[in-house]
PDB file of C-alpha atoms in Angstrom:
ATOM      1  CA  UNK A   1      11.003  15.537  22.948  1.00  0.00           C
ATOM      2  CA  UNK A   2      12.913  14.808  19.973  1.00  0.00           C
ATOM      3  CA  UNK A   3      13.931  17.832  17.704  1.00  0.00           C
ATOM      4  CA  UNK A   4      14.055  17.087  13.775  1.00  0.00           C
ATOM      5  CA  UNK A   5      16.934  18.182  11.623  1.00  0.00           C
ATOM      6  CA  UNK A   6      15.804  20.312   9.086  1.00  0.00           C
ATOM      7  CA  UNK A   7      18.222  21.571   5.897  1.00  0.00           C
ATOM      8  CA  UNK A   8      16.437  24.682   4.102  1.00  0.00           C
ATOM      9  CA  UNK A   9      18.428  24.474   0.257  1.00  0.00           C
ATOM     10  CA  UNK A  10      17.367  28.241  -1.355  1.00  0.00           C
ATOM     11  CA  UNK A  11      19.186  30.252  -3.907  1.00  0.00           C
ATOM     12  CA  UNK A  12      17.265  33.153  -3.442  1.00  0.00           C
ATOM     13  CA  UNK A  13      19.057  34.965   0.058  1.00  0.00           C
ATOM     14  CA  UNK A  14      15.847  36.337   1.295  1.00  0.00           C
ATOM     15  CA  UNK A  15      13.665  33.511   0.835  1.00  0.00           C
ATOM     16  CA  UNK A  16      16.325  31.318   2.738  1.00  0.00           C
ATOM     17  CA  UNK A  17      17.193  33.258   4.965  1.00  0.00           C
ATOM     18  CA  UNK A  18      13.522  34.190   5.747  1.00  0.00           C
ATOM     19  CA  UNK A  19      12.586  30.825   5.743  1.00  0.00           C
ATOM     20  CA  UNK A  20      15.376  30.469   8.441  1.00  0.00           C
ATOM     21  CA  UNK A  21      14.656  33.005  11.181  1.00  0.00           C
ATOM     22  CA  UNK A  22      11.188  34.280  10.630  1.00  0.00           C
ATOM     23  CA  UNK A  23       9.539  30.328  11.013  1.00  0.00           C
ATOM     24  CA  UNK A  24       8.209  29.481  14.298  1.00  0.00           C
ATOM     25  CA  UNK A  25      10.644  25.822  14.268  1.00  0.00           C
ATOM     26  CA  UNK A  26      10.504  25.398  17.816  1.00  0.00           C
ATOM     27  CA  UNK A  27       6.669  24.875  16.997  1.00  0.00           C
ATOM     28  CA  UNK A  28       6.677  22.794  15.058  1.00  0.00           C
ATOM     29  CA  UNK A  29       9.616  20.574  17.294  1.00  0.00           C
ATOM     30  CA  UNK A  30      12.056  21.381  14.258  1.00  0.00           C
ATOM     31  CA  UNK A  31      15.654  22.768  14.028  1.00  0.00           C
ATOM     32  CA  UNK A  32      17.605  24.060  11.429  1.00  0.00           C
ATOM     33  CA  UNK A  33      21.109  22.542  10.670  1.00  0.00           C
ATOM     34  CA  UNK A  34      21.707  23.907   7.913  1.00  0.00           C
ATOM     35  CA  UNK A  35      21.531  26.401   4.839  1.00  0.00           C
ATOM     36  CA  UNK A  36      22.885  25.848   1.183  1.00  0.00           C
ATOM     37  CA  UNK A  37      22.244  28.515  -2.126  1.00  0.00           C
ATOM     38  CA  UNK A  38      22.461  25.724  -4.660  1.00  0.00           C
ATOM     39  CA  UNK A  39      21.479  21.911  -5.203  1.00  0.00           C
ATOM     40  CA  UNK A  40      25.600  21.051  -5.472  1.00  0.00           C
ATOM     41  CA  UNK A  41      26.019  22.620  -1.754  1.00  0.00           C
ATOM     42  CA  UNK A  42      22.520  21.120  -0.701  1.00  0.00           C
ATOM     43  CA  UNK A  43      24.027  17.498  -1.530  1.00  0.00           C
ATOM     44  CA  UNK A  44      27.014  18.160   0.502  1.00  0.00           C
ATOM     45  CA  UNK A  45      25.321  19.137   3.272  1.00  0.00           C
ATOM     46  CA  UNK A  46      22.577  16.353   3.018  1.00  0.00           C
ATOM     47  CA  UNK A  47      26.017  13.775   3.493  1.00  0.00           C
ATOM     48  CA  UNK A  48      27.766  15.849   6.303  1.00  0.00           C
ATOM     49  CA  UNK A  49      24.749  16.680   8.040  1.00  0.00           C
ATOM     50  CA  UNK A  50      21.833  13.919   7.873  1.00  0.00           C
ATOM     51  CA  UNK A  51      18.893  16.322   8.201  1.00  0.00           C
ATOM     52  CA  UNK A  52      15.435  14.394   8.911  1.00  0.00           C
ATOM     53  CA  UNK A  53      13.660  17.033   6.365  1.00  0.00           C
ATOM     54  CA  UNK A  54      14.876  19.033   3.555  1.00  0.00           C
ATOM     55  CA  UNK A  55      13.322  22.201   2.119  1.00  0.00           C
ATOM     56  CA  UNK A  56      14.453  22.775  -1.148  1.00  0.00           C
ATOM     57  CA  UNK A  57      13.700  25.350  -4.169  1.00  0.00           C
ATOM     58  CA  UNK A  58      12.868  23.315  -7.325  1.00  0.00           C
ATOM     59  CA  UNK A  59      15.364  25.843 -10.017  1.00  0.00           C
ATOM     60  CA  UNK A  60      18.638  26.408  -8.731  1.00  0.00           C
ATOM     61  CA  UNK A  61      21.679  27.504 -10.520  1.00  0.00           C
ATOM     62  CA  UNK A  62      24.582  24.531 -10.321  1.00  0.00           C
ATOM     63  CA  UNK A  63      22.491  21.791  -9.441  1.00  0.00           C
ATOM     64  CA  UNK A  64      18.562  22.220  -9.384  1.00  0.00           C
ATOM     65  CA  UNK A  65      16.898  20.682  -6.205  1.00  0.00           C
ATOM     66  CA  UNK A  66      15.318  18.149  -8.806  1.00  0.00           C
ATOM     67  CA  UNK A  67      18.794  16.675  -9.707  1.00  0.00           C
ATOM     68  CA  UNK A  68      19.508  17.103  -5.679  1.00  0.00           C
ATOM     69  CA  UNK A  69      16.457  14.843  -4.571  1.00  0.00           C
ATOM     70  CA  UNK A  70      17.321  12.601  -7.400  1.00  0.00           C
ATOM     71  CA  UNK A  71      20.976  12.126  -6.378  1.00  0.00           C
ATOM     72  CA  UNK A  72      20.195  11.989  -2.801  1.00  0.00           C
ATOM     73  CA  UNK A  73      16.352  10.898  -1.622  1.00  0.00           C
ATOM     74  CA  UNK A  74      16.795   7.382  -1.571  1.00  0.00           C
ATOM     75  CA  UNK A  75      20.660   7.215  -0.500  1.00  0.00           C
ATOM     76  CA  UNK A  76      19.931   9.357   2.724  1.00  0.00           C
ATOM     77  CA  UNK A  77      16.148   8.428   3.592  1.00  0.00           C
ATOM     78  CA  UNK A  78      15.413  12.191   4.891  1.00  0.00           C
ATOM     79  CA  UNK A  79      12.035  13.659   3.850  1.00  0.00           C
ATOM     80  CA  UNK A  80      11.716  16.481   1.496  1.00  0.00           C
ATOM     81  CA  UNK A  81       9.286  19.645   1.251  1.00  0.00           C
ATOM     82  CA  UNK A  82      10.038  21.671  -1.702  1.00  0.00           C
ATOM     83  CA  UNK A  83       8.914  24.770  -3.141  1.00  0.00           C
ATOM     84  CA  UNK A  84       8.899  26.141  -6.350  1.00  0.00           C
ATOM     85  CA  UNK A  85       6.794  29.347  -8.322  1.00  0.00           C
ATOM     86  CA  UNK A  86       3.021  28.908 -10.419  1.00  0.00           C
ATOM     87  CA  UNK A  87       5.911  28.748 -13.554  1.00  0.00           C
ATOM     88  CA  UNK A  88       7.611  25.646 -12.595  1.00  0.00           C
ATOM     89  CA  UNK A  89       4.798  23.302 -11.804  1.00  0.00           C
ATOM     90  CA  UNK A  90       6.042  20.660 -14.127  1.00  0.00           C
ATOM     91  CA  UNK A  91       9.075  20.730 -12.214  1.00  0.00           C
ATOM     92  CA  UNK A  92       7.082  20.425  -8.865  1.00  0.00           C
ATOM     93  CA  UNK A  93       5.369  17.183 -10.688  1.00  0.00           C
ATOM     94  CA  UNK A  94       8.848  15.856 -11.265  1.00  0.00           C
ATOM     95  CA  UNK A  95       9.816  16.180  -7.025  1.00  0.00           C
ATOM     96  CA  UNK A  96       6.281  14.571  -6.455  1.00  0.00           C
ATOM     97  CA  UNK A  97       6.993  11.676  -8.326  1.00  0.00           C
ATOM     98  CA  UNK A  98      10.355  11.464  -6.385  1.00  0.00           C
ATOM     99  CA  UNK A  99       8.613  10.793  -3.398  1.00  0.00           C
ATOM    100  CA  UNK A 100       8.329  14.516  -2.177  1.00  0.00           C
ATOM    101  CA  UNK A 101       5.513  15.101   0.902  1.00  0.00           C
ATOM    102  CA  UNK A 102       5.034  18.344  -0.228  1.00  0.00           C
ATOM    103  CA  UNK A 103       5.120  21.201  -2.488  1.00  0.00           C
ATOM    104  CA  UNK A 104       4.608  24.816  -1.355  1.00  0.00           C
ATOM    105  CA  UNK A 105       4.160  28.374  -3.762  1.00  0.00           C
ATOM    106  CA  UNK A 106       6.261  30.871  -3.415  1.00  0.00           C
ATOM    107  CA  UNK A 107       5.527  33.205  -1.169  1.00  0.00           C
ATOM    108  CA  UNK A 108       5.974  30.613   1.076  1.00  0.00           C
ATOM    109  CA  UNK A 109       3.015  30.690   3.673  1.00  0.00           C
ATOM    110  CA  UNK A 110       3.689  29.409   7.221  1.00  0.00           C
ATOM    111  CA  UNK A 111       0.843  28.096   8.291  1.00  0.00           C
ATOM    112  CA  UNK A 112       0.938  25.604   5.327  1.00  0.00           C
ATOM    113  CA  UNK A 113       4.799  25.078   6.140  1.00  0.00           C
ATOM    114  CA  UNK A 114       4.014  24.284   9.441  1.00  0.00           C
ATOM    115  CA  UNK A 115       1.075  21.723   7.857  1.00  0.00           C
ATOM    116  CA  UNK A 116       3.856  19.866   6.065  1.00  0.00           C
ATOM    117  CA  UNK A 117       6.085  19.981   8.312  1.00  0.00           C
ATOM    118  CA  UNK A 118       3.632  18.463  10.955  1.00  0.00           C
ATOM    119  CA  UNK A 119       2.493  15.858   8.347  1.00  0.00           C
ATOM    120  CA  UNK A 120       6.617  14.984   7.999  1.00  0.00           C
ATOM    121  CA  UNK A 121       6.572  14.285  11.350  1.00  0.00           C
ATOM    122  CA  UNK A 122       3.788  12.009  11.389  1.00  0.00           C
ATOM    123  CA  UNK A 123       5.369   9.966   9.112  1.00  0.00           C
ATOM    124  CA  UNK A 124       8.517   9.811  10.654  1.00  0.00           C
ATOM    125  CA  UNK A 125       6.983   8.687  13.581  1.00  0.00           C
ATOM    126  CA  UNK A 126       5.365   5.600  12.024  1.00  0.00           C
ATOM    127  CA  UNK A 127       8.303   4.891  10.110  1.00  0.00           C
ATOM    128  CA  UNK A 128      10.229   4.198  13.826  1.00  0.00           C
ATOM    129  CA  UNK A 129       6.911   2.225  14.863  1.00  0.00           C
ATOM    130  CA  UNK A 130       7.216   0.166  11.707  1.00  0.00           C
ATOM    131  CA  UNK A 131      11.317  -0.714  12.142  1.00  0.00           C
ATOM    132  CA  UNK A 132      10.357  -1.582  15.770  1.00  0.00           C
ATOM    133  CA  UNK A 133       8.313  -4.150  14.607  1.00  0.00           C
ATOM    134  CA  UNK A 134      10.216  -5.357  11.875  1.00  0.00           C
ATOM    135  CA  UNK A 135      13.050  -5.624  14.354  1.00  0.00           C
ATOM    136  CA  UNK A 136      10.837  -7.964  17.258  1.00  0.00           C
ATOM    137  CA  UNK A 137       9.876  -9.814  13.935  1.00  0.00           C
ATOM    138  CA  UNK A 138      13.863 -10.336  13.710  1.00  0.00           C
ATOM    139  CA  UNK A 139      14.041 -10.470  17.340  1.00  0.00           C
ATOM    140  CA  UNK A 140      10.715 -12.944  18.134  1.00  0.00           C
ATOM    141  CA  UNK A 141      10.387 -14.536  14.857  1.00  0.00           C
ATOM    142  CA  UNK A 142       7.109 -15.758  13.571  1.00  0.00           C
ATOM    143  CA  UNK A 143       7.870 -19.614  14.910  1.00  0.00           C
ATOM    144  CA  UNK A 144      10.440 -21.266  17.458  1.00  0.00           C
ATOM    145  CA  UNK A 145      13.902 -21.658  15.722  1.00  0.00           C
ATOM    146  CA  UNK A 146      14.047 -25.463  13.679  1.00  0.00           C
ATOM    147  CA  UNK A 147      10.411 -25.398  13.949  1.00  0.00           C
ATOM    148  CA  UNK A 148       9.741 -25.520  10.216  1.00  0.00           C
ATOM    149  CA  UNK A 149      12.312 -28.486   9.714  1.00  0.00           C
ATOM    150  CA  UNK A 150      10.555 -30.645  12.115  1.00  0.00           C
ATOM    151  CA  UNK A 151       9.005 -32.374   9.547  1.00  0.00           C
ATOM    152  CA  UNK A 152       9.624 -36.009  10.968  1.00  0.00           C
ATOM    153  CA  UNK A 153       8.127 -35.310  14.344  1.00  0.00           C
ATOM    154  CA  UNK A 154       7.412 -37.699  17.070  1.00  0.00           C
ATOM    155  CA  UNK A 155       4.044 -38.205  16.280  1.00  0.00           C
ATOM    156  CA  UNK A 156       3.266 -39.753  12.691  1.00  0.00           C
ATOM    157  CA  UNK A 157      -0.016 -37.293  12.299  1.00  0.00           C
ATOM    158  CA  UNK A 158       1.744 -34.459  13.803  1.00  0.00           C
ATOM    159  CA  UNK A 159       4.430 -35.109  10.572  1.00  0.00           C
ATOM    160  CA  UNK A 160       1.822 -35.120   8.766  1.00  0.00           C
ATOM    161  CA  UNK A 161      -0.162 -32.086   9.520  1.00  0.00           C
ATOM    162  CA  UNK A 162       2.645 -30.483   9.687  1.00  0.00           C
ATOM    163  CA  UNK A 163       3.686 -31.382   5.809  1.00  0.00           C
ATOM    164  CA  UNK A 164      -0.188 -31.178   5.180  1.00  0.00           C
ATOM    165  CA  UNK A 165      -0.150 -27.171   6.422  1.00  0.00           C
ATOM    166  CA  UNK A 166       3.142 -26.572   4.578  1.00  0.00           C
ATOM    167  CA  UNK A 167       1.523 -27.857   1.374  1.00  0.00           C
ATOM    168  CA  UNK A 168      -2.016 -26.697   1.410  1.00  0.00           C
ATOM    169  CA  UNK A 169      -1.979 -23.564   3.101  1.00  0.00           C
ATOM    170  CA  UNK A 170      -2.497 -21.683   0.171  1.00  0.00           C
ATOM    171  CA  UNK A 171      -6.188 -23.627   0.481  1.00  0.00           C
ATOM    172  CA  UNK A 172      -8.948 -24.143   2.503  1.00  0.00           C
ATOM    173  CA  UNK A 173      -7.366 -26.244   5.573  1.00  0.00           C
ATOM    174  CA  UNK A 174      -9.522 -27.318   8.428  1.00  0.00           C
ATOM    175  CA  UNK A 175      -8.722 -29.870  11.678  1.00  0.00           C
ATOM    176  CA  UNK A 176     -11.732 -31.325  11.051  1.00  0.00           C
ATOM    177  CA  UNK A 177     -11.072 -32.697   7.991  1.00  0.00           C
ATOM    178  CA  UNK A 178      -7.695 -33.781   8.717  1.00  0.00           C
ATOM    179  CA  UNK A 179      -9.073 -35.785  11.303  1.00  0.00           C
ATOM    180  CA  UNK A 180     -10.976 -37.384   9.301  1.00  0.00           C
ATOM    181  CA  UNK A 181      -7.946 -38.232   7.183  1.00  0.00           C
ATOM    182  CA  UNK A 182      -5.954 -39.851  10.129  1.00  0.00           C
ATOM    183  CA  UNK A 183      -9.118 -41.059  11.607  1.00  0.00           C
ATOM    184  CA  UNK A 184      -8.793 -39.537  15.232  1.00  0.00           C
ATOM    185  CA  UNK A 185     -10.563 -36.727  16.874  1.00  0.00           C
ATOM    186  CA  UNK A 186      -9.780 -32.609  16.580  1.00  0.00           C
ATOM    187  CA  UNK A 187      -9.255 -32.479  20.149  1.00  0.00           C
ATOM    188  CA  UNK A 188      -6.279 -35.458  20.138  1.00  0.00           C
ATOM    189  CA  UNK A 189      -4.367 -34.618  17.102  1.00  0.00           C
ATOM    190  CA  UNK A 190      -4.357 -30.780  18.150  1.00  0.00           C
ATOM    191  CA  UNK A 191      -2.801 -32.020  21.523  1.00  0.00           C
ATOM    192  CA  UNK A 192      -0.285 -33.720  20.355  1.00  0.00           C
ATOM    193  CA  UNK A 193       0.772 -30.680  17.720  1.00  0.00           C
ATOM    194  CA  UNK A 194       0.774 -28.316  20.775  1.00  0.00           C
ATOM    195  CA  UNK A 195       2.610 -31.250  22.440  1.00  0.00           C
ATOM    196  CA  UNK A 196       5.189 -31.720  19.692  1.00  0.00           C
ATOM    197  CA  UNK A 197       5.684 -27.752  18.382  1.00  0.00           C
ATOM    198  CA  UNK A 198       4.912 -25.519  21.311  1.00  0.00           C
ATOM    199  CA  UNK A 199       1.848 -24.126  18.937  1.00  0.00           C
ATOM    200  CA  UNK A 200      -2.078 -24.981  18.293  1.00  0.00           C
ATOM    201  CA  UNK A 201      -3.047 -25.945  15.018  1.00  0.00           C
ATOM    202  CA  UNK A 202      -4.162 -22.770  14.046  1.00  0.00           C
ATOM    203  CA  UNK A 203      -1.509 -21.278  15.589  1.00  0.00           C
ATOM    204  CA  UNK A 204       0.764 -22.724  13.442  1.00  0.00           C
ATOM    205  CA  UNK A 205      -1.281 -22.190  10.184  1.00  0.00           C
ATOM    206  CA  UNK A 206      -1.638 -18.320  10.897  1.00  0.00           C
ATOM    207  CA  UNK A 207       1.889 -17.997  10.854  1.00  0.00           C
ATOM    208  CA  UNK A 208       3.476 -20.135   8.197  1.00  0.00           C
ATOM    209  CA  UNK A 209       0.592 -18.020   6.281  1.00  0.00           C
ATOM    210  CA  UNK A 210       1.449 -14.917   7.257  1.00  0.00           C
ATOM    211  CA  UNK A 211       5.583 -15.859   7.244  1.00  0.00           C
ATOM    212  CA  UNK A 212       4.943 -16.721   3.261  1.00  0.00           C
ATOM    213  CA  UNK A 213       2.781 -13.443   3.213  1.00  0.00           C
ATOM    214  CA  UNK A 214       5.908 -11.381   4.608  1.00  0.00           C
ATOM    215  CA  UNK A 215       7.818 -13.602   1.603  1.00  0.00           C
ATOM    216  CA  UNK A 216       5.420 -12.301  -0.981  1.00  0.00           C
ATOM    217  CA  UNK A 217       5.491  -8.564   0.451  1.00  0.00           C
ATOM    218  CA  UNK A 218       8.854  -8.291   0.122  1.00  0.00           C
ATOM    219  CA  UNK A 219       9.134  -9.061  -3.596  1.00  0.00           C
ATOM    220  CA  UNK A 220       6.820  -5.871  -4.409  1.00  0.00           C
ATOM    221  CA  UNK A 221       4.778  -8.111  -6.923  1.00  0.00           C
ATOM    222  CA  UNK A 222       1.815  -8.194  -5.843  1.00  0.00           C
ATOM    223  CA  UNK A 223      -1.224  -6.204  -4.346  1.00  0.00           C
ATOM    224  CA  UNK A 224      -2.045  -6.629  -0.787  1.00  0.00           C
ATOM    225  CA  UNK A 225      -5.136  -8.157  -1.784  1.00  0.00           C
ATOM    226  CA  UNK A 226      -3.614 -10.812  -3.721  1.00  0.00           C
ATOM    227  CA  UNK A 227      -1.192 -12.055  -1.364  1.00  0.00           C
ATOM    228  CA  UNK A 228      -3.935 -12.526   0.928  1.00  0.00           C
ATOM    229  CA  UNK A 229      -5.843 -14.839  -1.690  1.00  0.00           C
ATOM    230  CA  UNK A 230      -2.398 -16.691  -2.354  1.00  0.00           C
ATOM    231  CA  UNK A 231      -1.390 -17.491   1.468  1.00  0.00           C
ATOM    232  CA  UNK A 232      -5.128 -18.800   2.208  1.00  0.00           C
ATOM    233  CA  UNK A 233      -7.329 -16.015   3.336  1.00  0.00           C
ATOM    234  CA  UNK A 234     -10.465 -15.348   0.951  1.00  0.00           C
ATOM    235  CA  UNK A 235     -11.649 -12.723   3.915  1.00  0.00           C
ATOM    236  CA  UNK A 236      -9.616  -9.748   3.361  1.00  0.00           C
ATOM    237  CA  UNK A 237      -9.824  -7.885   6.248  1.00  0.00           C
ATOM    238  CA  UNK A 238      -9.577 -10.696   8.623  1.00  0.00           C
ATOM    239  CA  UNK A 239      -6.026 -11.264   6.711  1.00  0.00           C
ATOM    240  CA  UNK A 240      -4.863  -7.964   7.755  1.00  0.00           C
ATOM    241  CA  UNK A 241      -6.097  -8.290  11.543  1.00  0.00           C
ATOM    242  CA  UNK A 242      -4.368 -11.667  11.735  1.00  0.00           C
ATOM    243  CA  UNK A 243      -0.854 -10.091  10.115  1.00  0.00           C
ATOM    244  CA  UNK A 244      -1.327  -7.239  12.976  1.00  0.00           C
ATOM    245  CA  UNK A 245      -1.506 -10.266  15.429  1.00  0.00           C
ATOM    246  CA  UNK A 246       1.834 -11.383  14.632  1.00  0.00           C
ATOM    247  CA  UNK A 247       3.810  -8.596  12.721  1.00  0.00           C
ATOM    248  CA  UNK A 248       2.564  -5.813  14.866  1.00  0.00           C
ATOM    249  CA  UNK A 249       1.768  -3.602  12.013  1.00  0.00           C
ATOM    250  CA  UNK A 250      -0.556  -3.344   8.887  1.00  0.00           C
ATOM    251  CA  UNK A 251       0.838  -5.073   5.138  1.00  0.00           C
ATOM    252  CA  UNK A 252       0.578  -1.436   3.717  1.00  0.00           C
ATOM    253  CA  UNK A 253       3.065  -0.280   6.683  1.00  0.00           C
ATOM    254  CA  UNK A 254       5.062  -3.220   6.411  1.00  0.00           C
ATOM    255  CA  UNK A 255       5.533  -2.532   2.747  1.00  0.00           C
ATOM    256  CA  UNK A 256       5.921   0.959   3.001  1.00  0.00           C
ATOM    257  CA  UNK A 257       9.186   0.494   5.896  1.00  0.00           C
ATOM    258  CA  UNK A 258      11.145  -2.052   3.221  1.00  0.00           C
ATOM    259  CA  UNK A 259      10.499  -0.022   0.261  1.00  0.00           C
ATOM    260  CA  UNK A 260      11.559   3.054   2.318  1.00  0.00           C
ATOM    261  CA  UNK A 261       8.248   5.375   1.748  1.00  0.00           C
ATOM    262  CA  UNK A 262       6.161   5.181   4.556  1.00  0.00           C
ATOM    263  CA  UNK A 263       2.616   6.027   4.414  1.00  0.00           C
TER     264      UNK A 263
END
């Protein structure tokens, strides 16, 4: 079972070192790495070290552990729990908004350590689901390589349902009406597709929907919600069980792994 590197940044001696050797880490599958008495130290260690999870006092003399997490969250990726007293809530607001799971009162209390730590974990677990799909996606991409450039097929109304999808998809698209547009039955023209791509109809119009979904997630503009609308679904949660189908994960997931914040 995997252990997870944990870096415990305190200025207070007794608080670190308490944190250190009276917590229960094998409990919790944790392990310390490291220990640093200021934010300055706590960023050098954070580079030499690469802990998962980073426990760090709020007001600390050097560098505080907001100026820490704020040179270092998004660089290194590691998750942070920090902990702070009832006087420095607005600086526990501040870590929050950094991305912080967590924020614990001093005296720290194990049991809700052990909470956060657990709920850490969680997410670091679906973060490695989340790159695993991302990297089939890479791996088994959405359609056959050339796929989308086969625009002059074989078949004349395969072309053209194929430049018909590419289009329209935004819109309602059925077989039956494109057959009949080229004035030949559901059941021929989606033969000769199969024939000609390696894909069904609908096959194919699932994914160039949910490929152009993936293009829209990736810009961060728009809700969930609305990219669904835009790439052709106007049932929302069949969008999301058809982007499971092929991505292997939920939008909010898939979001969450590029932006680096999994939820």
């Amino acid at each position: 079972m995997r252990m997870y590197k944990v870096l415990i940044v305190e200025d207070e001696d007794i608080i670190r070192k308490g944190l250190m050797f009276m917590a229960d880490w094998v409990k919790v599958n944790c392990t310390v790495v490291g220990e640093a008495a200021d934010g300055e130290e706590g960023l050098e260690k954070i580079q030499s070290l690469s802990p998962d999870i980073v426990i760090a006092d709020v007001k600390m003399p050097i560098k505080s552990g907001i100026q820490m997490l704020e040179e270092s969250i998004d660089q290194y990726g590691y998750e942070a729990i920090i902990i702070s007293g009832y006087s420095e809530f607005a600086y526990a607001k501040k870590a929050i908004s950094l991305g912080v799971t967590e924020y614990l009162l001093k005296p720290v209390d194990f049991n809700q350590l052990y909470l956060a730590i657990q709920k850490i974990i969680e997410k670091l677990k679906a973060n490695i689901k989340v790159e695993e799909y991302i990297r089939q996606m890479e791996q088994e991409p959405l359609f056959n390589p050339g796929i989308l450039e086969l625009e002059t097929a074989g078949n004349k109304h395969v072309s053209d349902m194929m430049r018909y999808i590419k289009e329209q998809y935004p819109n309602r698209i059925s077989l039956t009406d494109l057959s009949i547009q080229c004035d030949r039955s559901c059941t021929y023209l989606n033969s000769k597709f199969k024939t000609e791509t390696g894909y069904t109809f609908n096959d194919f119009l699932n994914r160039y929907r949910i490929l152009q979904a993936v293009n829209f997630l990736k810009t961060g503009e728009w809700k969930v919600y609305e990219i669904a609308q835009q790439v052709g679904f106007s049932d929302y949660k069949y969008f999301i069980k058809v982007f499971k189908k092929y991505i292997g994960c939920s939008p909010i997931k898939f979001v969450s792994q590029i932006s680096g914040n999994v939820v």
